[in-house]
Coordinates of C-alpha atoms in Angstrom, one line a residue:
M1 CA 0.0 0.0 -0.1
R2 CA 2.7 2.4 0.9
R3 CA 4.9 1.5 -2.0
E4 CA 1.6 2.0 -4.4
A5 CA 0.8 5.4 -2.6
L6 CA 4.7 6.8 -3.1
S7 CA 4.5 5.6 -6.5
A8 CA 1.2 7.2 -7.5
A9 CA 2.5 10.4 -5.9
G10 CA 5.7 10.3 -8.1
V11 CA 8.0 10.0 -5.1
G12 CA 10.5 7.5 -3.9
S13 CA 10.7 5.6 -0.6
N14 CA 13.0 8.3 0.9
A15 CA 9.7 10.5 1.4
T16 CA 8.8 7.9 4.1
A17 CA 9.0 9.2 7.6
T18 CA 12.2 7.8 9.3
W19 CA 10.3 6.3 12.2
A20 CA 7.3 4.9 10.5
D21 CA 7.8 1.4 10.9
F22 CA 5.3 -1.1 11.5
K23 CA 3.6 -0.8 14.9
L24 CA 0.6 -2.6 16.3
Y25 CA -1.0 -3.3 19.4
L26 CA -0.8 -6.5 21.3
N27 CA -4.7 -7.0 22.0
Y28 CA -7.6 -4.9 23.1
D29 CA -6.3 -4.4 26.4
H30 CA -3.5 -2.6 25.0
I31 CA -5.8 -0.2 23.2
S32 CA -8.3 0.6 25.9
D33 CA -6.1 0.1 29.2
T34 CA -5.8 3.6 31.0
D35 CA -3.1 2.6 33.5
I36 CA -0.2 2.2 30.9
G37 CA 2.6 3.8 32.8
I38 CA 5.4 6.3 31.6
P39 CA 8.9 4.6 32.1
F40 CA 11.3 6.0 35.0
D41 CA 15.0 5.7 35.6
C42 CA 16.9 4.5 38.7
A43 CA 16.3 8.1 40.3
D44 CA 12.7 8.0 39.7
A45 CA 12.7 10.6 36.9
A46 CA 10.2 10.2 34.4
M47 CA 11.1 9.6 30.6
S48 CA 10.7 13.0 28.9
Q49 CA 8.0 13.2 26.4
N50 CA 8.7 16.4 24.9
N51 CA 8.7 16.6 20.9
Q52 CA 8.1 12.6 21.1
E53 CA 5.8 11.1 18.5
W54 CA 4.7 7.4 18.8
R55 CA 1.9 6.6 16.5
Y56 CA 0.7 3.3 15.7
S57 CA 0.5 1.9 12.0
E58 CA -2.9 2.7 10.3
F59 CA -4.6 0.9 7.6
V60 CA -6.3 2.6 5.0
S61 CA -9.1 1.0 2.8
P62 CA -11.8 2.3 0.4
D63 CA -15.4 2.0 1.9
G64 CA -17.7 2.6 -1.3
T65 CA -18.1 6.4 -0.6
T66 CA -15.8 9.6 -1.1
S67 CA -14.0 8.7 2.1
A68 CA -11.8 5.8 3.4
D69 CA -12.0 3.7 6.3
E70 CA -8.8 4.2 8.7
F71 CA -8.2 1.8 11.4
T72 CA -5.2 0.4 13.6
A73 CA -4.3 -3.4 14.1
H74 CA -3.6 -5.8 17.1
M75 CA -1.9 -9.0 17.0
L76 CA -4.5 -11.2 19.2
G77 CA -8.2 -11.3 19.6
A78 CA -11.4 -10.3 17.6
H79 CA -11.8 -7.2 15.5
V80 CA -12.8 -4.0 17.4
G81 CA -15.8 -2.2 16.2
P82 CA -18.8 -3.3 13.9
A83 CA -18.2 -4.8 10.4
G84 CA -17.3 -2.1 7.8
N85 CA -16.3 0.4 10.5
Y86 CA -13.6 -1.3 12.5
T87 CA -11.3 0.9 14.6
S88 CA -8.8 -1.9 15.0
V89 CA -8.5 -5.4 13.4
G90 CA -6.9 -8.6 14.8
I91 CA -4.1 -9.7 12.7
I92 CA -4.6 -13.3 13.4
E93 CA -8.3 -13.3 13.2
G94 CA -7.9 -11.5 9.7
Y95 CA -5.3 -14.1 8.3
Q96 CA -7.6 -16.9 9.7
N97 CA -10.7 -15.5 7.8
S98 CA -8.7 -15.3 4.3
R99 CA -7.4 -19.0 4.5
A100 CA -9.0 -22.1 3.5
R101 CA -9.8 -24.5 6.1
V102 CA -9.3 -28.2 6.3
Q103 CA -12.1 -30.6 6.7
A104 CA -13.7 -31.7 9.8
D105 CA -13.2 -35.5 8.7
D106 CA -10.9 -36.3 6.0
P107 CA -11.5 -38.7 3.8
S108 CA -15.2 -38.4 4.0
V109 CA -16.4 -42.0 4.1
D110 CA -20.0 -43.5 4.8
P111 CA -18.9 -46.2 7.2
T112 CA -22.0 -48.2 6.6
L113 CA -21.5 -48.6 2.9
F114 CA -17.7 -49.0 3.1
E115 CA -17.9 -51.8 5.7
S116 CA -20.9 -53.8 4.3
G117 CA -20.3 -53.4 0.5
W118 CA -20.4 -56.4 -1.6
M119 CA -16.6 -55.9 -2.7
M120 CA -15.7 -56.0 1.2
N121 CA -17.9 -59.0 1.7
L122 CA -16.0 -61.0 -0.7
F123 CA -13.0 -61.0 1.7
D124 CA -15.0 -60.8 4.9
D125 CA -14.5 -64.3 6.5
G126 CA -14.9 -62.9 9.8
T127 CA -15.7 -59.9 11.8
H128 CA -12.1 -58.4 12.2
H129 CA -12.2 -56.8 8.7
D130 CA -15.0 -54.5 9.8
E131 CA -13.1 -53.4 13.1
I132 CA -10.0 -52.7 11.0
L133 CA -11.9 -50.6 8.5
E134 CA -13.5 -48.6 11.0
A135 CA -10.3 -47.8 12.6
L136 CA -8.5 -47.0 9.3
T137 CA -11.6 -44.6 8.3
D138 CA -12.3 -43.0 11.6
D139 CA -9.0 -42.8 13.8
G140 CA -7.0 -39.6 12.6
D141 CA -9.6 -38.4 10.2
S142 CA -9.8 -35.1 12.1
P143 CA -6.9 -32.6 12.8
P144 CA -5.2 -32.7 16.0
Y145 CA -6.1 -29.0 16.5
D146 CA -9.2 -27.0 16.1
H147 CA -9.6 -26.7 12.4
D148 CA -11.8 -23.6 12.6
D149 CA -9.9 -21.1 14.9
M150 CA -6.2 -20.5 14.9
P151 CA -4.6 -19.9 18.1
G152 CA -4.5 -16.2 18.7
S153 CA -8.0 -15.8 17.0
A154 CA -11.0 -14.5 18.8
G155 CA -12.1 -18.0 19.7
N156 CA -8.9 -19.8 20.6
M157 CA -6.2 -18.5 22.9
S158 CA -6.9 -14.9 22.3
R159 CA -4.8 -13.7 25.2
A160 CA -1.2 -13.6 25.4
L161 CA 1.0 -16.5 26.4
V162 CA 2.7 -16.7 29.7
A163 CA 6.4 -16.3 29.1
G164 CA 7.5 -16.0 32.7
V165 CA 6.3 -15.8 36.3
T166 CA 8.0 -14.4 39.6
H167 CA 6.8 -13.9 43.0
V168 CA 8.1 -11.0 45.5
N169 CA 7.4 -10.2 49.1
T170 CA 8.9 -8.3 51.9
G171 CA 11.5 -10.9 52.5
S172 CA 12.4 -11.3 48.8
P173 CA 11.8 -8.0 47.3
I174 CA 13.5 -8.7 43.8
G175 CA 12.3 -11.3 41.3
Y176 CA 13.8 -12.4 38.2
I177 CA 12.5 -13.6 34.9
G178 CA 14.9 -15.4 32.4
P179 CA 15.3 -14.2 28.8
I180 CA 12.2 -14.2 26.5
V181 CA 11.3 -13.4 22.9
A182 CA 9.0 -10.5 22.6
P183 CA 7.8 -10.6 19.0
L184 CA 7.3 -6.9 17.6
G185 CA 8.4 -5.8 21.0
L186 CA 5.0 -6.6 22.4
L187 CA 5.0 -7.4 26.1
Q188 CA 2.2 -7.5 28.6
V189 CA 2.8 -7.5 32.1
E190 CA 0.1 -8.6 34.6
T191 CA 0.6 -7.8 38.5
K192 CA -1.6 -9.2 41.5
S193 CA -1.1 -7.7 44.9
A194 CA -3.3 -8.2 48.1
V195 CA -2.7 -4.4 48.6
N196 CA -4.5 -1.8 46.2
G197 CA -2.1 1.0 44.7
N198 CA 0.9 -1.3 45.3
I199 CA 3.9 0.2 43.4
L200 CA 6.1 -2.1 41.5
E201 CA 9.3 -1.3 39.6
L202 CA 10.1 -3.3 36.5
V203 CA 13.4 -3.2 34.9
L204 CA 13.8 -4.5 31.2
E205 CA 17.3 -5.3 29.8
I206 CA 17.0 -5.2 26.0
A207 CA 19.6 -7.4 24.1
P208 CA 21.3 -5.4 21.5
G209 CA 21.1 -6.2 17.8
G210 CA 20.9 -4.9 14.4
Y211 CA 17.6 -3.5 14.1
K212 CA 17.9 0.1 15.4
G213 CA 20.2 -1.0 18.1
V214 CA 17.9 -3.9 19.3
D215 CA 17.7 -7.5 18.7
A216 CA 14.3 -7.9 17.0
V217 CA 13.4 -11.3 15.6
A218 CA 12.1 -11.4 12.3
I219 CA 8.4 -13.1 11.9

């Protein structure tokens, strides 16, 4: 879409904004949650937000009128908003809806006709052939996964997977979690405490790499 727009405008890729890379939300909570905090340093100084811009990628599609639909995207879960007027679309949900799906039973066999047909009866000198055919046609004819809903779609594991868990208390105030891979830099942190308003400090060490200074794994 970007290449087509730039080509139609007669300009090259150097006209693209420097930091206009692909940014999307993790899920609907990422969009709607109001308590997403601002990073602080070790001296409790908040990160400066002067002249900063962080805009999530927007998709633009024609809607049959003189205007166009604009919406963001998130990785996990259902689309947000009514059909034809989405405010954010699920990447995995959309991919799932664009793919052909396997059959629930493959091959599709009528067990009655298959097991009692005259050709089969020519060799049926006992009852064991029926059991063998039943096992051959019925066992393993469905996939070992949900053939309708992909993991990460609205109907199957629409929440983020747990990458690590740690527990802290007054006796052990520091917890550690080993190295993890956060695709597209998306990471959801869930905290639970018996005390309301408890303040936790989260320290992230990002591995250096070749993508703008960090180790970003291609997907």
